[in-house]
PDB file of C-alpha atoms in Angstrom:
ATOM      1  CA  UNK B  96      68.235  11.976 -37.209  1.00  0.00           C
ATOM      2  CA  UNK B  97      65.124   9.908 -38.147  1.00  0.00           C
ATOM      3  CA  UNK B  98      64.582   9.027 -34.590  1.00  0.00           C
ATOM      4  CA  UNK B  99      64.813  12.682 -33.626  1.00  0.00           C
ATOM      5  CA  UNK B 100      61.952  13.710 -36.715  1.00  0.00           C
ATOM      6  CA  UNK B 101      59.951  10.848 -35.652  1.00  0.00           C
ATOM      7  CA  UNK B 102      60.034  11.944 -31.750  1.00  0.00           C
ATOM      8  CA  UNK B 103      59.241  15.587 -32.630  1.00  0.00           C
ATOM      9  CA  UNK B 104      56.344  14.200 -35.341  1.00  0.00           C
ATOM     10  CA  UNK B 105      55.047  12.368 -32.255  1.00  0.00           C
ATOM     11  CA  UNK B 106      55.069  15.468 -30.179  1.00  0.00           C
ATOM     12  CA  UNK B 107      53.961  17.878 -32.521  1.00  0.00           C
ATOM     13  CA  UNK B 108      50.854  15.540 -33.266  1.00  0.00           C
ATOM     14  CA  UNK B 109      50.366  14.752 -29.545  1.00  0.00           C
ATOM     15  CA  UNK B 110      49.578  18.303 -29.033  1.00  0.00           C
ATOM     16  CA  UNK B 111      48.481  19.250 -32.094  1.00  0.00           C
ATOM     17  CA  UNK B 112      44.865  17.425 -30.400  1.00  0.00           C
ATOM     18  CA  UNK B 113      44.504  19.187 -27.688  1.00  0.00           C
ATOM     19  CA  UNK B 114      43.900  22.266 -29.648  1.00  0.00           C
ATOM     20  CA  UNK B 115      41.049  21.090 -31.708  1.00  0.00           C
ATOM     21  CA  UNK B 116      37.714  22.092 -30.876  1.00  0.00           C
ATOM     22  CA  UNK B 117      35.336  18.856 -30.981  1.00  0.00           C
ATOM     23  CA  UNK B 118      32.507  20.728 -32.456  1.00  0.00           C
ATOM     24  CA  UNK B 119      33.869  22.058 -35.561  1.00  0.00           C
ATOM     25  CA  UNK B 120      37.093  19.972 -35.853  1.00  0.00           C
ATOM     26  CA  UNK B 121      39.210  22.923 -36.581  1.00  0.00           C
ATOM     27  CA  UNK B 122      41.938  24.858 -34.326  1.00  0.00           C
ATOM     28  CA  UNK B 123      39.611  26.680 -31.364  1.00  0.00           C
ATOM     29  CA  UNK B 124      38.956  30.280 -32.005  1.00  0.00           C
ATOM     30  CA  UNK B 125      38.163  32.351 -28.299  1.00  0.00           C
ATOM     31  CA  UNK B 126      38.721  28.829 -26.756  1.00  0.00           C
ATOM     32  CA  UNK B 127      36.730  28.702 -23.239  1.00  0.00           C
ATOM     33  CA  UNK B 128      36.058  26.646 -20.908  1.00  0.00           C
ATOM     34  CA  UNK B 129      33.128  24.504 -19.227  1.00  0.00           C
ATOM     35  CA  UNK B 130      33.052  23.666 -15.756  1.00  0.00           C
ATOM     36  CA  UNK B 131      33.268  19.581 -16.982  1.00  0.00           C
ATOM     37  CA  UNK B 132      36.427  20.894 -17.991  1.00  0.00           C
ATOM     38  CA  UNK B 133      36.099  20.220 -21.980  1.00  0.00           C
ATOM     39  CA  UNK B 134      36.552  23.026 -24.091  1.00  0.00           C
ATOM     40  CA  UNK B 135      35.289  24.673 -27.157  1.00  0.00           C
ATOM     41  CA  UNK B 136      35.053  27.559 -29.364  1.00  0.00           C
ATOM     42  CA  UNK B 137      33.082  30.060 -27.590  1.00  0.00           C
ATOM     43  CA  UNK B 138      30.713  30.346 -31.021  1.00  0.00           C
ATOM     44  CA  UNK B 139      30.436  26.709 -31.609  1.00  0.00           C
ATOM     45  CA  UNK B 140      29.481  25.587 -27.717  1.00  0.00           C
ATOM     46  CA  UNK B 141      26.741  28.720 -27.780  1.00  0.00           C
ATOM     47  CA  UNK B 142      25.422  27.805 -31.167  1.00  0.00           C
ATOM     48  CA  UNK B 143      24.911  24.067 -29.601  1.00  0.00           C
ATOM     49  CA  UNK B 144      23.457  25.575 -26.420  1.00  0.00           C
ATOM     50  CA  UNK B 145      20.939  27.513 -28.723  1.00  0.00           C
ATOM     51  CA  UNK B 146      19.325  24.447 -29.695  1.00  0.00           C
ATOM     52  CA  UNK B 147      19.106  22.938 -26.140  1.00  0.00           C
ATOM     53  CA  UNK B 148      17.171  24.037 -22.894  1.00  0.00           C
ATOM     54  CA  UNK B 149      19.501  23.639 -20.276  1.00  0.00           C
ATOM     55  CA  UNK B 150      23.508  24.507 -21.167  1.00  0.00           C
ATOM     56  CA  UNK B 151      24.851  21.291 -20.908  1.00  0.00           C
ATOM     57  CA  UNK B 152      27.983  19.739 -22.373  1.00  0.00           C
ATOM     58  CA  UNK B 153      27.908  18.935 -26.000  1.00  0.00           C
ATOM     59  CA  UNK B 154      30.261  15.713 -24.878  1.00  0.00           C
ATOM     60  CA  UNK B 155      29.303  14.481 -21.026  1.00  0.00           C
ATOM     61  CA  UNK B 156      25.593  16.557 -20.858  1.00  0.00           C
ATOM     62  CA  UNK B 157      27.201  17.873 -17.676  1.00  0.00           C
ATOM     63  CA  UNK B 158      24.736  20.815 -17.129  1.00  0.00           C
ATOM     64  CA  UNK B 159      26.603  24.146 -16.940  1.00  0.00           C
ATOM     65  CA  UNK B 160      25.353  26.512 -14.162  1.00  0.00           C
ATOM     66  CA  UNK B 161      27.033  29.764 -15.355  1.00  0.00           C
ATOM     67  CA  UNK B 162      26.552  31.142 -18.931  1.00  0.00           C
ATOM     68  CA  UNK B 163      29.150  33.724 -18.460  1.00  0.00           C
ATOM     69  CA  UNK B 164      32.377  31.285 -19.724  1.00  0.00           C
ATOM     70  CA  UNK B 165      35.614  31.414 -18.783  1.00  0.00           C
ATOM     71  CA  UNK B 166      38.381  32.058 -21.632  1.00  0.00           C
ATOM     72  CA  UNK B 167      40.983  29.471 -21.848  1.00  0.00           C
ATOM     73  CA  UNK B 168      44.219  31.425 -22.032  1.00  0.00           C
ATOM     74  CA  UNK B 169      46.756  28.842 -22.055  1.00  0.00           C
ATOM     75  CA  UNK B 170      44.974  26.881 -24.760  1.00  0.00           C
ATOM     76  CA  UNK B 171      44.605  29.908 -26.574  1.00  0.00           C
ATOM     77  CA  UNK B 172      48.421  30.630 -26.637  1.00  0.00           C
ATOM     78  CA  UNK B 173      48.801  27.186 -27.944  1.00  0.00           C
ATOM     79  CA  UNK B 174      46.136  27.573 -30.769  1.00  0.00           C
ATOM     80  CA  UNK B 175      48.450  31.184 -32.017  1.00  0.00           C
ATOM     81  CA  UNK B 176      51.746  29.039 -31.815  1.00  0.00           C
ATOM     82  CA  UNK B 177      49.846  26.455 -34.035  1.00  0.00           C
ATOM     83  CA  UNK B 178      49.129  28.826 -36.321  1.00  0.00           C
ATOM     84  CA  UNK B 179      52.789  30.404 -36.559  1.00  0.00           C
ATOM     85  CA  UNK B 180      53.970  26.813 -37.147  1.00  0.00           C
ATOM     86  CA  UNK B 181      51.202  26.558 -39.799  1.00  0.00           C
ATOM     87  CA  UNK B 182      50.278  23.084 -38.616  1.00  0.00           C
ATOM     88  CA  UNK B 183      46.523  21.644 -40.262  1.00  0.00           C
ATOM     89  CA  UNK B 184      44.124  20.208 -37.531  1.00  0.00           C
ATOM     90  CA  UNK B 185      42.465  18.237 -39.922  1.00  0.00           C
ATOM     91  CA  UNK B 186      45.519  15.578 -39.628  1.00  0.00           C
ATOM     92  CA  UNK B 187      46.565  16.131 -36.314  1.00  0.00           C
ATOM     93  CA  UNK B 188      44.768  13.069 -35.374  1.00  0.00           C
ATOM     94  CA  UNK B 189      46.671  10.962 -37.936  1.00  0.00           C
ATOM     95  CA  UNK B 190      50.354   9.411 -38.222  1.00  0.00           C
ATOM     96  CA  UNK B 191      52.109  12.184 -40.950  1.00  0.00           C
ATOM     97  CA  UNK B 192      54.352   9.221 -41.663  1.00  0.00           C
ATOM     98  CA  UNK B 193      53.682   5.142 -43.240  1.00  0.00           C
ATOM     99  CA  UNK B 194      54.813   2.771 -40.746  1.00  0.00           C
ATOM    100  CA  UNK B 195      56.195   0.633 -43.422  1.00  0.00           C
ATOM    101  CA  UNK B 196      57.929   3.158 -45.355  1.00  0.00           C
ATOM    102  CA  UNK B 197      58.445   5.949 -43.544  1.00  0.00           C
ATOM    103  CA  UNK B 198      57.593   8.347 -45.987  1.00  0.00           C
ATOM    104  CA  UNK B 199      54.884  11.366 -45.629  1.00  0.00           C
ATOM    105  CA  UNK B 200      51.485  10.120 -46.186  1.00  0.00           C
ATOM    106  CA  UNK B 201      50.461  12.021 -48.810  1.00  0.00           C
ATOM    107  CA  UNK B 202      47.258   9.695 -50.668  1.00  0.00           C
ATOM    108  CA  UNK B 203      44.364   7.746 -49.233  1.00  0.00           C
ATOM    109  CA  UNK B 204      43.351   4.779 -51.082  1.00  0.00           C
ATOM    110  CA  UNK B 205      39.402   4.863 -51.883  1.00  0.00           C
ATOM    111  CA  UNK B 206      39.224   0.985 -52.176  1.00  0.00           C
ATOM    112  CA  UNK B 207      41.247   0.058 -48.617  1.00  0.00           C
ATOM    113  CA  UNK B 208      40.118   3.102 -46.509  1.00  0.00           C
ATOM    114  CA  UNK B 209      43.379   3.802 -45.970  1.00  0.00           C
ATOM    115  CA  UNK B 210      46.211   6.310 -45.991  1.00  0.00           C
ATOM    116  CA  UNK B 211      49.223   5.438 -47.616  1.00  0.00           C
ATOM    117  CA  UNK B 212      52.758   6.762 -49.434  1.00  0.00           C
ATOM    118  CA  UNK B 213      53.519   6.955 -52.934  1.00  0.00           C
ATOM    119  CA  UNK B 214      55.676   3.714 -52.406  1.00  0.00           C
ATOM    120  CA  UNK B 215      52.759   2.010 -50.996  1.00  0.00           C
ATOM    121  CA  UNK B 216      50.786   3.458 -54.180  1.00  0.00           C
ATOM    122  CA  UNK B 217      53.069   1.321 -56.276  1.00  0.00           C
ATOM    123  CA  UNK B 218      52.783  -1.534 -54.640  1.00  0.00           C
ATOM    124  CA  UNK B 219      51.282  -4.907 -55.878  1.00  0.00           C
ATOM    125  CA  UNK B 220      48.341  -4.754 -53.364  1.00  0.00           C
ATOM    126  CA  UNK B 221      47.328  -1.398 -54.392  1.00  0.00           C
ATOM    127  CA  UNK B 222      47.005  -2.093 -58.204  1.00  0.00           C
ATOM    128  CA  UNK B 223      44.489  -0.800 -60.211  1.00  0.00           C
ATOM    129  CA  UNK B 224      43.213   0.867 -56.853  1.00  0.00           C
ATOM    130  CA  UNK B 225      41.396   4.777 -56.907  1.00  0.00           C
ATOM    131  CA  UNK B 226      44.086   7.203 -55.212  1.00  0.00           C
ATOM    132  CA  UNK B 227      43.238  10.795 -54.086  1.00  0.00           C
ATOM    133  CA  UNK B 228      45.519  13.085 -52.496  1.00  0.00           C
ATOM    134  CA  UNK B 229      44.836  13.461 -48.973  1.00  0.00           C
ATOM    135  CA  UNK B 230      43.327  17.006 -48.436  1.00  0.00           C
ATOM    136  CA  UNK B 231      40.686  15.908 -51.088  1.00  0.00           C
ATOM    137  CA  UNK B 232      39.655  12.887 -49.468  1.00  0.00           C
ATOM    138  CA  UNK B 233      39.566  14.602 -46.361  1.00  0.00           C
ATOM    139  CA  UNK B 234      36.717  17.162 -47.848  1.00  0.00           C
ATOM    140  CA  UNK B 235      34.925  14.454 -49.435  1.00  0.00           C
ATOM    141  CA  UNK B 236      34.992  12.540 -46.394  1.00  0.00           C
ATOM    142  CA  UNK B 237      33.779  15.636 -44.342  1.00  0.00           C
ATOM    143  CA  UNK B 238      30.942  16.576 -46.835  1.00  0.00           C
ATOM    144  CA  UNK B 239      29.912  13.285 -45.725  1.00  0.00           C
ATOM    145  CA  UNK B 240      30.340  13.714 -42.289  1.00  0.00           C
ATOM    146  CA  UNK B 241      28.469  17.335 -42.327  1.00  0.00           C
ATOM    147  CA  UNK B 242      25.840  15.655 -43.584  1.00  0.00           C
ATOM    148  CA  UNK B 243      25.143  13.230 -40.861  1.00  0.00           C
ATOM    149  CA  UNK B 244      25.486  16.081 -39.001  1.00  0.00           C
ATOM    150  CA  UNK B 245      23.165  18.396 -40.251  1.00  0.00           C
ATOM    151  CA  UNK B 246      20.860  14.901 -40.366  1.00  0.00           C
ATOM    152  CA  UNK B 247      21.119  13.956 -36.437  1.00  0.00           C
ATOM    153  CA  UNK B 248      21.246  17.922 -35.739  1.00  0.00           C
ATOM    154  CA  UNK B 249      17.253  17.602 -37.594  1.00  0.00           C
ATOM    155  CA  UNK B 250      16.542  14.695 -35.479  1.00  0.00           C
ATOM    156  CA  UNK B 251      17.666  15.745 -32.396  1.00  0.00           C
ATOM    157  CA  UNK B 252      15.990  18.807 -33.104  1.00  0.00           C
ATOM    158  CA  UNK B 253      12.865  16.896 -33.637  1.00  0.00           C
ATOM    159  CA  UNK B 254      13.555  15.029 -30.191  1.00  0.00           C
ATOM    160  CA  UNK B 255      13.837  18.091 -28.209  1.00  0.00           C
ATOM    161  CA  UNK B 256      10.400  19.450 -29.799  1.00  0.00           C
ATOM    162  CA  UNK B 257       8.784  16.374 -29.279  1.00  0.00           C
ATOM    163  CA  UNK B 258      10.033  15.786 -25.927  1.00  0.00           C
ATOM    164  CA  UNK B 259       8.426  19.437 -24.934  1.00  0.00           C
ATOM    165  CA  UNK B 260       5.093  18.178 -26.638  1.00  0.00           C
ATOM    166  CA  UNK B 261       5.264  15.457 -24.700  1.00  0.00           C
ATOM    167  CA  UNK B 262       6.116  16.940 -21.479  1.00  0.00           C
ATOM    168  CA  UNK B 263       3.348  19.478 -21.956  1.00  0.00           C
ATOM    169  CA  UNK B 264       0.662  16.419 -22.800  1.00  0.00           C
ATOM    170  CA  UNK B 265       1.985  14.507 -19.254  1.00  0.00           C
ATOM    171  CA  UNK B 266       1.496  18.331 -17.416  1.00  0.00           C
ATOM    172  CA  UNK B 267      -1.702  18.310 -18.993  1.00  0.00           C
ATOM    173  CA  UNK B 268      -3.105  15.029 -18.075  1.00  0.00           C
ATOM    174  CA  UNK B 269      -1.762  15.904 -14.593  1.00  0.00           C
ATOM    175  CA  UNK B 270      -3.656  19.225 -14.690  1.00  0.00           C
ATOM    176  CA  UNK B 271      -6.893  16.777 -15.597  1.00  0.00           C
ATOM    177  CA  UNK B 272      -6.556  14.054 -13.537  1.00  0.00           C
ATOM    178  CA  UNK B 273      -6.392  16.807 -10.241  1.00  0.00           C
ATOM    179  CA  UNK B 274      -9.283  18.368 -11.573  1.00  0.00           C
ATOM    180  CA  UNK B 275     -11.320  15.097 -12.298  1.00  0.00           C
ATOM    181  CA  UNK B 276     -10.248  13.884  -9.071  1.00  0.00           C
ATOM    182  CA  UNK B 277     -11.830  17.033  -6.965  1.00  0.00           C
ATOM    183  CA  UNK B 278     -14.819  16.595  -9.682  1.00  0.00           C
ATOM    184  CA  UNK B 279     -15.698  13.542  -8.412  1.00  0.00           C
ATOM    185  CA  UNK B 280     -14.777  14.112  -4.638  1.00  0.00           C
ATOM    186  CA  UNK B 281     -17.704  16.987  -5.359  1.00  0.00           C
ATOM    187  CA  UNK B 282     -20.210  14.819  -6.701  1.00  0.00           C
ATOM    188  CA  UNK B 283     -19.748  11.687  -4.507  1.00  0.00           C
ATOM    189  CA  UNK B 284     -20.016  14.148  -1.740  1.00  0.00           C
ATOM    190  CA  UNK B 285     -23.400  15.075  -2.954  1.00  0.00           C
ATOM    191  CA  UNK B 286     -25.094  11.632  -3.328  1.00  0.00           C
ATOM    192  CA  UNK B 287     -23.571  11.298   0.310  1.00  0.00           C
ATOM    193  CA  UNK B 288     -25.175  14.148   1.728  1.00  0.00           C
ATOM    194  CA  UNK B 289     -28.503  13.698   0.035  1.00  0.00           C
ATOM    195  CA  UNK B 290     -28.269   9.923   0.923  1.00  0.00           C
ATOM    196  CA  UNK B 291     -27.586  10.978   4.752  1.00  0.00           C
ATOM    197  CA  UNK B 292     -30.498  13.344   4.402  1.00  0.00           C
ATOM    198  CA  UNK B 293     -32.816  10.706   3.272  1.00  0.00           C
ATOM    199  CA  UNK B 294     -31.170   8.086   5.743  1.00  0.00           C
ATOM    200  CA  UNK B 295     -32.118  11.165   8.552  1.00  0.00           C
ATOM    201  CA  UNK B 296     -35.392  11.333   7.575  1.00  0.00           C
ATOM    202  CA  UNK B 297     -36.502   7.186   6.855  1.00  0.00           C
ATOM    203  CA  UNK B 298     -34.985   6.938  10.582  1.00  0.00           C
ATOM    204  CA  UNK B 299     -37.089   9.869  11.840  1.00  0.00           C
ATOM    205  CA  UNK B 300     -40.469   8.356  10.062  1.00  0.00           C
ATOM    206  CA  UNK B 301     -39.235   5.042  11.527  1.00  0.00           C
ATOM    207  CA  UNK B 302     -38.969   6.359  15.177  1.00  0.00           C
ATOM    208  CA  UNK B 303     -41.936   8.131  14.937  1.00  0.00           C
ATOM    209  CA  UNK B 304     -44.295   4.736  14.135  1.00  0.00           C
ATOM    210  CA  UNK B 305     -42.670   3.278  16.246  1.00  0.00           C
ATOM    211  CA  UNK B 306     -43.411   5.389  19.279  1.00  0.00           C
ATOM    212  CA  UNK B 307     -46.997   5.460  17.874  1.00  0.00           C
ATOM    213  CA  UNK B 308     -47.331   1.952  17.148  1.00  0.00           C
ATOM    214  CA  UNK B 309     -45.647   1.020  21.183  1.00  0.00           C
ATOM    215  CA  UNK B 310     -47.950   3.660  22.133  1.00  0.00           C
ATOM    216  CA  UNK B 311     -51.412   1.990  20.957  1.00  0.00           C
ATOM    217  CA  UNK B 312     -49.768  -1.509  22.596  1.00  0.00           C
ATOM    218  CA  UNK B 313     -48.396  -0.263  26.064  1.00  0.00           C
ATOM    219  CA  UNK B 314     -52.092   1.473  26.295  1.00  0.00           C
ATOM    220  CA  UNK B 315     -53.548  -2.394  25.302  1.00  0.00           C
ATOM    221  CA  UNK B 316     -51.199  -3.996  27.616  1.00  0.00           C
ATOM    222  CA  UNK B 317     -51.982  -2.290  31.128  1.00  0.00           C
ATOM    223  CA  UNK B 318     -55.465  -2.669  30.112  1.00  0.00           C
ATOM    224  CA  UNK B 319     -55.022  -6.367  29.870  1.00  0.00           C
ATOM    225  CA  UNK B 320     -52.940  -5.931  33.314  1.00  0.00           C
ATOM    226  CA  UNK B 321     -55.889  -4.268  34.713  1.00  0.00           C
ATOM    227  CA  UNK B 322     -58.456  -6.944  33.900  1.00  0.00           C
ATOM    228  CA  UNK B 323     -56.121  -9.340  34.805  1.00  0.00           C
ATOM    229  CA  UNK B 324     -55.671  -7.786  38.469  1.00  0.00           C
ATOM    230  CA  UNK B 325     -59.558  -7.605  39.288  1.00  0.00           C
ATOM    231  CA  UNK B 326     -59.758 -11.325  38.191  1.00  0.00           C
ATOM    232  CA  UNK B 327     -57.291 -12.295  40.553  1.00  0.00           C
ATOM    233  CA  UNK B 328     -58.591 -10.402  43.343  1.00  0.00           C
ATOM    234  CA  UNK B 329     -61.973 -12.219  42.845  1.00  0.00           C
ATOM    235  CA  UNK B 330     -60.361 -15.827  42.330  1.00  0.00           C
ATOM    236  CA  UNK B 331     -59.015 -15.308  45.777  1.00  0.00           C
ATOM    237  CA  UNK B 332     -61.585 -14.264  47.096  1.00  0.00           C
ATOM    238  CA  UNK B 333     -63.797 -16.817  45.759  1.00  0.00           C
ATOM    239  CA  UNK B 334     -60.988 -19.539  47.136  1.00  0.00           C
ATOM    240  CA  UNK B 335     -60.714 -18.129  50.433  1.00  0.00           C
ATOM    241  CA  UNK B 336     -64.791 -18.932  50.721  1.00  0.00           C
ATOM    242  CA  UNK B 337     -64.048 -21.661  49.650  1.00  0.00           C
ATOM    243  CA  UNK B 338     -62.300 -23.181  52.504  1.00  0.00           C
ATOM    244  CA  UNK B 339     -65.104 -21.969  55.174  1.00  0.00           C
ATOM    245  CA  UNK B 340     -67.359 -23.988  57.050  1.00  0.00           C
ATOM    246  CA  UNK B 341     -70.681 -25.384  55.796  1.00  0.00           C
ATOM    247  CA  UNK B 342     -72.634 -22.772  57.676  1.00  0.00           C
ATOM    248  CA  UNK B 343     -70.858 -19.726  57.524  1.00  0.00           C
ATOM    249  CA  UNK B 344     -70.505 -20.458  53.482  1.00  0.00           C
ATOM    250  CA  UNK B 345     -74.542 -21.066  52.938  1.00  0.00           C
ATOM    251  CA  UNK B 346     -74.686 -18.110  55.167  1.00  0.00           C
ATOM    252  CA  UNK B 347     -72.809 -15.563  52.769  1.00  0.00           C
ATOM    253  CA  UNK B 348     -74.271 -17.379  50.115  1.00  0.00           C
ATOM    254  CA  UNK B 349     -77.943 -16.614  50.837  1.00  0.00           C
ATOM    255  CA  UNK B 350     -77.031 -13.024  51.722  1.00  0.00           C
ATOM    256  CA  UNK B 351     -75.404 -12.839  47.859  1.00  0.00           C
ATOM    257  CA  UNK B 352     -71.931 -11.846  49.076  1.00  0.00           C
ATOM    258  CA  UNK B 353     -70.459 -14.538  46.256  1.00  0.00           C
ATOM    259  CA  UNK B 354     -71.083 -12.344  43.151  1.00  0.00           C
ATOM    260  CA  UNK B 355     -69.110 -12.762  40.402  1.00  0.00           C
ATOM    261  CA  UNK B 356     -68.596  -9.640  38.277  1.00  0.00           C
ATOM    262  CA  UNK B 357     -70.463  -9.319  35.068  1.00  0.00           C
ATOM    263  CA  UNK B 358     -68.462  -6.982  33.751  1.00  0.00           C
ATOM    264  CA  UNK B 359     -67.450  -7.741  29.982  1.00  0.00           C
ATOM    265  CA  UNK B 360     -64.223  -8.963  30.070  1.00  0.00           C
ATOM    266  CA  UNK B 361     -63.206  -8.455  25.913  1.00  0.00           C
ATOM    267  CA  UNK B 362     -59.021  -8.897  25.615  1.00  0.00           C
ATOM    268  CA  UNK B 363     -57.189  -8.604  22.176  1.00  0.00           C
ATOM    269  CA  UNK B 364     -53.759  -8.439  21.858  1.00  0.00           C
ATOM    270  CA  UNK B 365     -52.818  -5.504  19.893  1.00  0.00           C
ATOM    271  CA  UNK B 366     -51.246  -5.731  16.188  1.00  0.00           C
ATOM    272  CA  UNK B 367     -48.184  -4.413  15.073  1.00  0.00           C
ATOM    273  CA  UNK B 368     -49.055  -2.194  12.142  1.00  0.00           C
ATOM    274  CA  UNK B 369     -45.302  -1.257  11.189  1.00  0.00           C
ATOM    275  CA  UNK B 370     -45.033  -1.266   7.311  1.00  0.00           C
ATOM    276  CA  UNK B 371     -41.593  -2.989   7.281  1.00  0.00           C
ATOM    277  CA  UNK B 372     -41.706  -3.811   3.404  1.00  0.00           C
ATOM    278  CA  UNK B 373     -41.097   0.149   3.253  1.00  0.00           C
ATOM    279  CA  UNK B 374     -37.659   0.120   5.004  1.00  0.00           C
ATOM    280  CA  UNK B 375     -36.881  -2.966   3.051  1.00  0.00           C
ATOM    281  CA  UNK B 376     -36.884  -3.486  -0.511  1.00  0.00           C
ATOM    282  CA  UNK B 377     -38.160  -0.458  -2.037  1.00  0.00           C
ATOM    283  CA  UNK B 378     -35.898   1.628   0.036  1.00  0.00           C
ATOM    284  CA  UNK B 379     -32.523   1.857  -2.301  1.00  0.00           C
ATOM    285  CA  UNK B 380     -35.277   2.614  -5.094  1.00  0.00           C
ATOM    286  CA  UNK B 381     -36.924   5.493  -3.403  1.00  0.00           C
ATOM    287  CA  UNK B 382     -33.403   6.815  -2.205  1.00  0.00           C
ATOM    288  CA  UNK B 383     -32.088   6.795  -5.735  1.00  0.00           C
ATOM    289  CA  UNK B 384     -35.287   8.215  -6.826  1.00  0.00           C
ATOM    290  CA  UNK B 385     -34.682  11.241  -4.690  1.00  0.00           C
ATOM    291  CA  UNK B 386     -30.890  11.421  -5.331  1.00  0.00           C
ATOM    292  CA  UNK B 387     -31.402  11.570  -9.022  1.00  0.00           C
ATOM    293  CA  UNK B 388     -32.963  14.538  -8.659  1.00  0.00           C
ATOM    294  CA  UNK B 389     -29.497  16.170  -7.957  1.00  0.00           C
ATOM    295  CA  UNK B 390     -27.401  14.325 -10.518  1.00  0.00           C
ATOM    296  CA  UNK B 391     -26.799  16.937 -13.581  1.00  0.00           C
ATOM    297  CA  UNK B 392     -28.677  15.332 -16.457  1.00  0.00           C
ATOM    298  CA  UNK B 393     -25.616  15.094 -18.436  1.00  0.00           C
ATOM    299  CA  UNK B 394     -22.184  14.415 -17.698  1.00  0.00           C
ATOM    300  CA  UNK B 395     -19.733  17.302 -17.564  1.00  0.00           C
ATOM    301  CA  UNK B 396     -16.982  17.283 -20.535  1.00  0.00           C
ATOM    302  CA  UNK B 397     -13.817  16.049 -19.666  1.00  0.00           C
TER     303      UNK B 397
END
């Protein structure tokens, strides 16, 4: 007989669990199911998903895609024969019977934090210890127990506000970065274009002295070439006299054929006159000079 009670005990408690909603520790009332497969009161799984932004699983986080939930028949059948049997959920997680004993347990001892018999009450290692019976230590317990909840519900309350803060500071600062980055894409491109512009027009000013400047010296130089020609033409002609006879030389010497030109003959070599200290030194200055002109004289805000 006491092997029978303790079996059906066993079975009675076994599935006296499965009918508990994790939420609100009690028997399930509409009992439905999530596609994780855990299940809850229908009220106590949307009150939690009121307080989240995605519907995710109060146990595993396992998102759920479909807000329309499914009822769980079967385990709702199980929660009415529960109820006809007048079992109490809030020891269905417990032994009903002392392992020493095996009597009901019926007290919970406040000084061992632990559930015992009235024989165990009696006993030498319980002396002088604070007894309550168990239903009342149960509330007491789970006044304790709603409080941490109600305290972690606050803070993870807290968390999910601060976590959409901060989620809406790191959009923000993504926002800014893109639009500092194009800002100063813009503005670099502007110092490049002016600095081309200027580069364009030191190069033109350059090409243009210089074609004036090669001018002036080509102009020099095939004078010098000229000069140079009609004294060679006389040197050999003065040489090739030279090697005639006695007579023939006197001869075209008294009839003056052996003049040497008296034409000035003034040569200069042409100067450079390119100013290269202005495509030196001062050049970055007078570029930034002129680019400064199109920086905004104060920077933007950011």
């Amino acid at each position: 007989w006491l092997r029978g009670k303790m079996a059906s005990g066993l079975q009675t408690e076994s599935w006296t669990e499965e009918i508990i909603c994790p939420i609100c520790l009690d028997f399930f009332t509409d009992p439905v199911s999530l596609d994780c497969g855990h299940n809850f009161c229908r009220s106590c799984v949307a009150g939690s998903w009121e307080k989240q932004e995605k519907n995710s699983c109060p146990i595993c986080r396992k998102v759920t895609a479909d807000r329309e939930l499914q009822v769980n028949w079967a385990l709702a059948k199980m929660v009415g024969k529960a109820r006809e049997f007048s079992l109490d959920p809030t020891q269905a997680a417990v032994k009903r019977q002392c392992e020493k004993h095996r009597e009901d347990l019926k007290l919970f001892c406040e000084d061992d934090k632990k559930l015992i018999c009235s024989i165990c009450r009696d006993a030498k290692e319980h002396r002088g210890h604070i007894f309550l019976p168990i239903d009342e230590a149960a509330e007491i317990y789970k006044d304790q127990v709603k409080s941490s909840i109600a305290s972690l519900t606050q803070r993870k309350e807290t968390a999910l506000q601060t976590e959409a803060k901060q989620r809406e500071k790191i959009s923000q600062v993504k926002k800014q970065v893109k639009s500092l980055q194009s800002n100063v894409t813009a503005e670099f491109d502007k110092m490049h274009q002016i600095l081309n512009v200027r580069e364009q027009r030191v190069m033109r000013d350059l090409r243009q002295r210089n074609k004036e400047i090669l001018k002036r010296m080509e102009t020099n130089l095939r004078e010098i070439q000229c000069k140079l020609d009609s004294v060679e033409q006389e040197l050999s002609e003065l040489q090739i006299q030279m090697g005639k006879d006695a007579l023939t030389f006197l001869q075209e010497e008294a009839a003056g054929n052996r003049r040497v030109s008296n034409e000035g003959f003034d040569l200069s070599v042409c100067e450079a006159e390119l100013p290269v200290g202005i495509y030196k030194g001062p050049i970055q200055y007078t570029a930034w000079r002129q680019m400064i002109h199109g920086i905004s004289p104060a920077p933007a805000s950011l």
